[in-house]
Amino acid sequence: MSSFSLPPLPHLPPLHAWLPSHTLHPRDSSFLQPPLPPIPQSLFLRPSPVSLSSSSAPNPATTTTTTSAASEIPGQCLDPACTTAVRYRGFCKAHGGSRKCKVIGCTKGGQGNNLCIGHGGGKRCEVDGCFKASQSRGLCKAHGGGARCIEPGCNKSSQGSDGRCRKHGGGKRCTVDGCLVGAQRGNKCAIHGGTRYCTEPTCNRTDRGGGFCEMHRKNKVCKQPACSRLRKEQCGGFCMTHHRANLILSGKQPSDGDNDGDSVATDEQRSSHDGGD
């Protein structure tokens, strides 16, 4: 039997010729999102900070400076550096626009007739002969106005936020542990040191109002009949309450010295008598 031989194989290309080319072809996303040019570095520079002291309109909420009574100019804004004319006593619109009591030197807000409550502004009690400020229902606290005690059958004025009078637990209590008595002065009751004494030398009686005991205040009371409040020298011998009443009845404007308080004794007198507490 004759031998059979295979024909010679054709020349084949090398193996690397069959592998894919190393040339990278772009993806589909590169056509949809072409590369952007570089961003200039100047855009990354931050602007210089602006000084807060630069000129700007004043903030009404922070404007609290007022002129003194001596330097106050009627018809002009109460801000010392402002010369804007106003028709009322107070601040111009640029400085808050708040109206003040028209009494020179008074810092309280006007309630009625451009006067604060202390100088006769606002509504008065409807009871004949009473010139106290009205709280509610046209009455002052003494005549039933304002919030009442929530205890059944009690018609006294409410003192604290819990809606009760002092007798039923309203108002401030003594800060001494275990004491439930109402505080008088210094957050303590009369028993635990909340008592003031008469400012007259060598007198150890309790202060009954204005820095004097019941005996030493007899010749210092208001000349209005049946009134036990202390008089004020600048009120013509009347207490502040009856002095305001006389001003309201006469239609006169209160003067600069008509400030609050009926006390005749000064703080220095009380301080020296109480030992500087």
mmCIF file of C-alpha atoms in Angstrom:
data_model
loop_
_atom_site.group_PDB
_atom_site.id
_atom_site.type_symbol
_atom_site.label_atom_id
_atom_site.label_comp_id
_atom_site.label_asym_id
_atom_site.label_seq_id
_atom_site.Cartn_x
_atom_site.Cartn_y
_atom_site.Cartn_z
ATOM 1 C CA MET A 1 0.000 0.000 0.000
ATOM 2 C CA SER A 2 1.411 3.295 -1.047
ATOM 3 C CA SER A 3 1.789 6.016 1.601
ATOM 4 C CA PHE A 4 -0.385 9.155 1.450
ATOM 5 C CA SER A 5 1.107 12.555 2.268
ATOM 6 C CA LEU A 6 -0.776 15.737 3.078
ATOM 7 C CA PRO A 7 -0.279 18.750 0.935
ATOM 8 C CA PRO A 8 1.788 21.486 2.506
ATOM 9 C CA LEU A 9 -0.193 23.942 4.648
ATOM 10 C CA PRO A 10 -0.578 27.435 3.335
ATOM 11 C CA HIS A 11 1.393 30.173 5.011
ATOM 12 C CA LEU A 12 -0.637 31.604 7.931
ATOM 13 C CA PRO A 13 -0.180 35.134 9.338
ATOM 14 C CA PRO A 14 1.324 35.490 12.821
ATOM 15 C CA LEU A 15 -0.890 35.281 15.899
ATOM 16 C CA HIS A 16 -0.827 39.025 16.698
ATOM 17 C CA ALA A 17 -2.394 39.687 13.330
ATOM 18 C CA TRP A 18 -5.574 37.985 14.527
ATOM 19 C CA LEU A 19 -5.832 40.030 17.788
ATOM 20 C CA PRO A 20 -7.834 43.304 17.912
ATOM 21 C CA SER A 21 -6.002 46.496 17.357
ATOM 22 C CA HIS A 22 -4.821 48.578 20.369
ATOM 23 C CA THR A 23 -6.298 51.714 18.868
ATOM 24 C CA LEU A 24 -9.003 53.065 21.258
ATOM 25 C CA HIS A 25 -12.213 54.043 19.636
ATOM 26 C CA PRO A 26 -14.474 56.702 21.235
ATOM 27 C CA ARG A 27 -17.537 55.609 23.165
ATOM 28 C CA ASP A 28 -21.029 56.712 22.386
ATOM 29 C CA SER A 29 -21.121 58.939 25.522
ATOM 30 C CA SER A 30 -18.234 61.015 24.209
ATOM 31 C CA PHE A 31 -20.384 62.092 21.265
ATOM 32 C CA LEU A 32 -23.274 63.030 23.582
ATOM 33 C CA GLN A 33 -21.074 64.909 26.118
ATOM 34 C CA PRO A 34 -18.168 66.486 24.263
ATOM 35 C CA PRO A 35 -15.320 67.768 26.428
ATOM 36 C CA LEU A 36 -15.633 71.381 27.561
ATOM 37 C CA PRO A 37 -12.876 73.960 27.336
ATOM 38 C CA PRO A 38 -10.986 74.629 30.585
ATOM 39 C CA ILE A 39 -12.491 77.190 32.974
ATOM 40 C CA PRO A 40 -10.443 80.389 33.309
ATOM 41 C CA GLN A 41 -8.747 80.737 36.688
ATOM 42 C CA SER A 42 -10.026 84.295 37.037
ATOM 43 C CA LEU A 43 -13.488 82.948 37.728
ATOM 44 C CA PHE A 44 -12.242 81.246 40.889
ATOM 45 C CA LEU A 45 -11.075 84.513 42.465
ATOM 46 C CA ARG A 46 -13.265 85.632 45.388
ATOM 47 C CA PRO A 47 -14.285 89.271 45.684
ATOM 48 C CA SER A 48 -12.780 91.300 48.503
ATOM 49 C CA PRO A 49 -15.000 91.424 51.629
ATOM 50 C CA VAL A 50 -17.127 94.521 52.057
ATOM 51 C CA SER A 51 -16.535 96.460 55.268
ATOM 52 C CA LEU A 52 -19.487 96.484 57.648
ATOM 53 C CA SER A 53 -18.693 100.046 58.563
ATOM 54 C CA SER A 54 -19.728 101.310 55.143
ATOM 55 C CA SER A 55 -22.519 103.799 54.941
ATOM 56 C CA SER A 56 -25.933 102.204 55.028
ATOM 57 C CA ALA A 57 -29.399 102.979 56.265
ATOM 58 C CA PRO A 58 -29.747 102.722 60.071
ATOM 59 C CA ASN A 59 -31.478 99.707 61.527
ATOM 60 C CA PRO A 60 -34.608 100.816 63.402
ATOM 61 C CA ALA A 61 -34.540 97.690 65.581
ATOM 62 C CA THR A 62 -31.147 98.585 67.054
ATOM 63 C CA THR A 63 -31.669 102.327 67.369
ATOM 64 C CA THR A 64 -31.948 102.981 71.096
ATOM 65 C CA THR A 65 -29.890 106.134 71.606
ATOM 66 C CA THR A 66 -31.927 109.123 72.666
ATOM 67 C CA THR A 67 -31.096 112.711 73.408
ATOM 68 C CA SER A 68 -31.010 113.994 76.952
ATOM 69 C CA ALA A 69 -33.685 116.332 78.227
ATOM 70 C CA ALA A 70 -31.244 119.258 78.193
ATOM 71 C CA SER A 71 -30.175 118.780 74.558
ATOM 72 C CA GLU A 72 -33.581 117.760 73.185
ATOM 73 C CA ILE A 73 -34.939 119.989 70.424
ATOM 74 C CA PRO A 74 -38.763 120.111 70.113
ATOM 75 C CA GLY A 75 -40.016 119.020 66.701
ATOM 76 C CA GLN A 76 -36.833 117.121 65.854
ATOM 77 C CA CYS A 77 -35.911 113.424 65.847
ATOM 78 C CA LEU A 78 -34.692 112.207 69.248
ATOM 79 C CA ASP A 79 -31.603 110.596 67.718
ATOM 80 C CA PRO A 80 -28.657 112.835 68.703
ATOM 81 C CA ALA A 81 -27.122 112.768 65.212
ATOM 82 C CA CYS A 82 -30.382 113.320 63.305
ATOM 83 C CA THR A 83 -31.928 116.676 62.407
ATOM 84 C CA THR A 84 -35.063 115.386 60.679
ATOM 85 C CA ALA A 85 -38.193 117.314 61.593
ATOM 86 C CA VAL A 86 -41.119 115.339 63.051
ATOM 87 C CA ARG A 87 -44.649 116.425 63.967
ATOM 88 C CA TYR A 88 -44.619 114.411 67.170
ATOM 89 C CA ARG A 89 -42.123 113.773 69.949
ATOM 90 C CA GLY A 90 -40.166 110.668 69.005
ATOM 91 C CA PHE A 91 -38.016 109.234 66.234
ATOM 92 C CA CYS A 92 -38.226 109.795 62.489
ATOM 93 C CA LYS A 93 -39.023 106.887 60.156
ATOM 94 C CA ALA A 94 -35.335 106.221 59.480
ATOM 95 C CA HIS A 95 -34.749 105.669 63.198
ATOM 96 C CA GLY A 96 -37.794 103.539 63.973
ATOM 97 C CA GLY A 97 -40.673 106.010 63.851
ATOM 98 C CA SER A 98 -41.702 105.329 67.469
ATOM 99 C CA ARG A 99 -43.652 108.010 69.277
ATOM 100 C CA LYS A 100 -42.764 108.962 72.824
ATOM 101 C CA CYS A 101 -44.612 110.743 75.592
ATOM 102 C CA LYS A 102 -44.621 114.453 74.827
ATOM 103 C CA VAL A 103 -43.275 115.341 78.282
ATOM 104 C CA ILE A 104 -39.649 116.383 77.809
ATOM 105 C CA GLY A 105 -37.261 113.742 79.124
ATOM 106 C CA CYS A 106 -39.828 110.917 79.317
ATOM 107 C CA THR A 107 -38.775 107.710 77.538
ATOM 108 C CA LYS A 108 -42.134 105.905 77.694
ATOM 109 C CA GLY A 109 -44.381 105.439 74.689
ATOM 110 C CA GLY A 110 -47.393 107.638 74.122
ATOM 111 C CA GLN A 111 -50.773 106.015 74.767
ATOM 112 C CA GLY A 112 -53.320 108.763 74.282
ATOM 113 C CA ASN A 113 -53.030 112.517 73.660
ATOM 114 C CA ASN A 114 -49.328 111.804 73.061
ATOM 115 C CA LEU A 115 -48.872 111.096 76.785
ATOM 116 C CA CYS A 116 -47.765 107.920 78.548
ATOM 117 C CA ILE A 117 -49.920 106.256 81.203
ATOM 118 C CA GLY A 118 -47.905 107.874 83.993
ATOM 119 C CA HIS A 119 -48.442 111.385 82.634
ATOM 120 C CA GLY A 120 -52.168 111.058 82.033
ATOM 121 C CA GLY A 121 -52.345 109.313 78.671
ATOM 122 C CA GLY A 122 -54.511 106.352 77.796
ATOM 123 C CA LYS A 123 -57.978 105.539 79.049
ATOM 124 C CA ARG A 124 -58.955 106.271 82.636
ATOM 125 C CA CYS A 125 -61.148 104.305 85.006
ATOM 126 C CA GLU A 126 -64.869 104.966 84.510
ATOM 127 C CA VAL A 127 -65.600 105.181 88.244
ATOM 128 C CA ASP A 128 -66.360 108.764 89.269
ATOM 129 C CA GLY A 129 -63.406 110.395 90.983
ATOM 130 C CA CYS A 130 -60.914 107.705 89.926
ATOM 131 C CA PHE A 131 -58.135 108.750 87.581
ATOM 132 C CA LYS A 132 -56.167 105.504 87.466
ATOM 133 C CA ALA A 133 -55.406 103.815 84.162
ATOM 134 C CA SER A 134 -58.105 101.520 82.804
ATOM 135 C CA GLN A 135 -57.131 97.837 82.620
ATOM 136 C CA SER A 136 -60.207 96.152 81.124
ATOM 137 C CA ARG A 137 -63.956 96.732 80.927
ATOM 138 C CA GLY A 138 -63.258 100.424 81.502
ATOM 139 C CA LEU A 139 -62.086 99.863 85.086
ATOM 140 C CA CYS A 140 -58.779 100.012 86.914
ATOM 141 C CA LYS A 141 -57.514 97.085 88.964
ATOM 142 C CA ALA A 142 -58.827 98.520 92.220
ATOM 143 C CA HIS A 143 -62.377 98.736 90.819
ATOM 144 C CA GLY A 144 -62.465 95.325 89.140
ATOM 145 C CA GLY A 145 -60.497 95.790 85.936
ATOM 146 C CA GLY A 146 -57.828 93.420 84.730
ATOM 147 C CA ALA A 147 -57.511 89.686 85.323
ATOM 148 C CA ARG A 148 -59.189 88.297 88.444
ATOM 149 C CA CYS A 149 -58.216 85.385 90.673
ATOM 150 C CA ILE A 150 -59.410 82.037 89.305
ATOM 151 C CA GLU A 151 -60.347 80.672 92.738
ATOM 152 C CA PRO A 152 -64.140 80.313 93.125
ATOM 153 C CA GLY A 153 -65.685 83.254 94.961
ATOM 154 C CA CYS A 154 -62.508 85.375 94.886
ATOM 155 C CA ASN A 155 -62.643 88.703 93.079
ATOM 156 C CA LYS A 156 -59.144 89.938 93.896
ATOM 157 C CA SER A 157 -56.653 90.926 91.240
ATOM 158 C CA SER A 158 -54.511 88.201 89.706
ATOM 159 C CA GLN A 159 -50.813 88.649 90.490
ATOM 160 C CA GLY A 160 -48.857 85.816 88.917
ATOM 161 C CA SER A 161 -48.987 83.933 85.650
ATOM 162 C CA ASP A 162 -51.006 81.154 87.306
ATOM 163 C CA GLY A 163 -54.055 83.428 87.555
ATOM 164 C CA ARG A 164 -54.271 83.628 91.356
ATOM 165 C CA CYS A 165 -54.131 86.476 93.844
ATOM 166 C CA ARG A 166 -51.453 86.661 96.529
ATOM 167 C CA LYS A 167 -53.748 85.130 99.141
ATOM 168 C CA HIS A 168 -54.296 82.017 97.001
ATOM 169 C CA GLY A 169 -50.650 81.571 96.000
ATOM 170 C CA GLY A 170 -50.165 84.058 93.192
ATOM 171 C CA GLY A 171 -47.185 86.341 92.826
ATOM 172 C CA LYS A 172 -43.670 85.748 94.067
ATOM 173 C CA ARG A 173 -43.065 83.556 97.098
ATOM 174 C CA CYS A 174 -40.342 83.849 99.724
ATOM 175 C CA THR A 175 -37.115 82.220 98.559
ATOM 176 C CA VAL A 176 -36.384 80.648 101.976
ATOM 177 C CA ASP A 177 -36.817 76.863 101.811
ATOM 178 C CA GLY A 178 -40.184 75.728 103.110
ATOM 179 C CA CYS A 179 -41.692 79.229 103.298
ATOM 180 C CA LEU A 180 -44.829 79.848 101.230
ATOM 181 C CA VAL A 181 -45.447 83.443 102.335
ATOM 182 C CA GLY A 182 -45.501 86.134 99.675
ATOM 183 C CA ALA A 183 -42.237 87.972 99.042
ATOM 184 C CA GLN A 184 -42.070 91.601 100.136
ATOM 185 C CA ARG A 185 -38.599 92.891 99.219
ATOM 186 C CA GLY A 186 -35.443 91.159 98.126
ATOM 187 C CA ASN A 187 -37.446 88.006 97.236
ATOM 188 C CA LYS A 188 -38.076 87.370 100.947
ATOM 189 C CA CYS A 189 -41.093 87.720 103.200
ATOM 190 C CA ALA A 190 -41.237 90.140 106.140
ATOM 191 C CA ILE A 191 -40.281 87.408 108.630
ATOM 192 C CA HIS A 192 -37.152 86.341 106.719
ATOM 193 C CA GLY A 193 -35.722 89.774 106.047
ATOM 194 C CA GLY A 194 -37.933 91.327 103.413
ATOM 195 C CA THR A 195 -38.815 94.311 105.603
ATOM 196 C CA ARG A 196 -37.678 97.907 105.349
ATOM 197 C CA TYR A 197 -37.529 100.215 108.317
ATOM 198 C CA CYS A 198 -38.282 103.871 108.813
ATOM 199 C CA THR A 199 -35.528 106.159 107.557
ATOM 200 C CA GLU A 200 -35.849 108.541 110.492
ATOM 201 C CA PRO A 201 -32.785 108.311 112.774
ATOM 202 C CA THR A 202 -33.176 106.056 115.842
ATOM 203 C CA CYS A 203 -36.539 104.757 114.553
ATOM 204 C CA ASN A 204 -36.904 100.984 114.259
ATOM 205 C CA ARG A 205 -40.506 100.875 113.095
ATOM 206 C CA THR A 206 -41.485 99.213 109.834
ATOM 207 C CA ASP A 207 -41.593 101.243 106.644
ATOM 208 C CA ARG A 208 -45.234 101.807 105.737
ATOM 209 C CA GLY A 209 -44.540 103.418 102.408
ATOM 210 C CA GLY A 210 -42.095 105.938 101.060
ATOM 211 C CA GLY A 211 -39.423 105.162 103.648
ATOM 212 C CA PHE A 212 -41.330 106.226 106.753
ATOM 213 C CA CYS A 213 -43.301 104.513 109.485
ATOM 214 C CA GLU A 214 -46.928 105.333 110.263
ATOM 215 C CA MET A 215 -45.911 107.934 112.831
ATOM 216 C CA HIS A 216 -43.286 109.800 110.801
ATOM 217 C CA ARG A 217 -45.302 109.950 107.607
ATOM 218 C CA LYS A 218 -48.305 111.772 109.091
ATOM 219 C CA ASN A 219 -46.967 115.215 108.207
ATOM 220 C CA LYS A 220 -45.762 114.069 104.778
ATOM 221 C CA VAL A 221 -48.991 112.782 103.235
ATOM 222 C CA CYS A 222 -51.001 114.251 100.368
ATOM 223 C CA LYS A 223 -53.167 117.224 101.267
ATOM 224 C CA GLN A 224 -56.109 115.616 99.472
ATOM 225 C CA PRO A 225 -58.639 114.577 102.158
ATOM 226 C CA ALA A 226 -58.596 110.862 103.079
ATOM 227 C CA CYS A 227 -55.431 110.215 101.028
ATOM 228 C CA SER A 228 -52.553 108.439 102.784
ATOM 229 C CA ARG A 229 -50.023 108.593 99.954
ATOM 230 C CA LEU A 230 -46.868 110.620 100.389
ATOM 231 C CA ARG A 231 -46.842 114.033 98.793
ATOM 232 C CA LYS A 232 -44.273 115.241 96.304
ATOM 233 C CA GLU A 233 -42.766 118.667 96.707
ATOM 234 C CA GLN A 234 -42.891 119.372 92.953
ATOM 235 C CA CYS A 235 -46.591 118.466 92.923
ATOM 236 C CA GLY A 236 -47.726 121.306 95.167
ATOM 237 C CA GLY A 237 -48.296 119.163 98.242
ATOM 238 C CA PHE A 238 -50.290 116.485 96.402
ATOM 239 C CA CYS A 239 -49.325 112.900 95.723
ATOM 240 C CA MET A 240 -48.594 111.917 92.140
ATOM 241 C CA THR A 241 -52.046 110.379 91.637
ATOM 242 C CA HIS A 242 -53.988 113.468 92.723
ATOM 243 C CA HIS A 243 -51.541 115.760 90.965
ATOM 244 C CA ARG A 244 -52.261 113.975 87.674
ATOM 245 C CA ALA A 245 -55.973 114.134 88.405
ATOM 246 C CA ASN A 246 -55.779 117.887 88.883
ATOM 247 C CA LEU A 247 -53.866 118.249 85.620
ATOM 248 C CA ILE A 248 -56.442 116.206 83.732
ATOM 249 C CA LEU A 249 -59.340 118.194 85.187
ATOM 250 C CA SER A 250 -57.668 121.520 84.393
ATOM 251 C CA GLY A 251 -56.530 120.421 80.926
ATOM 252 C CA LYS A 252 -52.927 121.428 81.575
ATOM 253 C CA GLN A 253 -49.895 119.612 80.214
ATOM 254 C CA PRO A 254 -47.711 117.808 82.779
ATOM 255 C CA SER A 255 -44.338 119.348 83.486
ATOM 256 C CA ASP A 256 -40.905 117.765 83.288
ATOM 257 C CA GLY A 257 -40.842 116.862 86.962
ATOM 258 C CA ASP A 258 -44.006 114.779 86.874
ATOM 259 C CA ASN A 259 -42.294 111.414 86.999
ATOM 260 C CA ASP A 260 -43.494 108.237 88.583
ATOM 261 C CA GLY A 261 -43.303 107.385 92.242
ATOM 262 C CA ASP A 262 -44.650 108.900 95.453
ATOM 263 C CA SER A 263 -41.624 108.273 97.616
ATOM 264 C CA VAL A 264 -40.134 111.144 99.565
ATOM 265 C CA ALA A 265 -37.204 109.271 101.067
ATOM 266 C CA THR A 266 -34.242 108.869 98.739
ATOM 267 C CA ASP A 267 -32.403 105.660 97.985
ATOM 268 C CA GLU A 268 -29.382 106.988 99.878
ATOM 269 C CA GLN A 269 -31.502 107.450 103.015
ATOM 270 C CA ARG A 270 -32.828 103.895 102.798
ATOM 271 C CA SER A 271 -29.381 102.516 102.041
ATOM 272 C CA SER A 272 -27.775 104.212 105.039
ATOM 273 C CA HIS A 273 -30.560 103.091 107.371
ATOM 274 C CA ASP A 274 -30.619 99.486 106.146
ATOM 275 C CA GLY A 275 -26.862 99.118 106.338
ATOM 276 C CA GLY A 276 -26.262 99.404 102.580
ATOM 277 C CA ASP A 277 -28.136 96.242 101.549
#
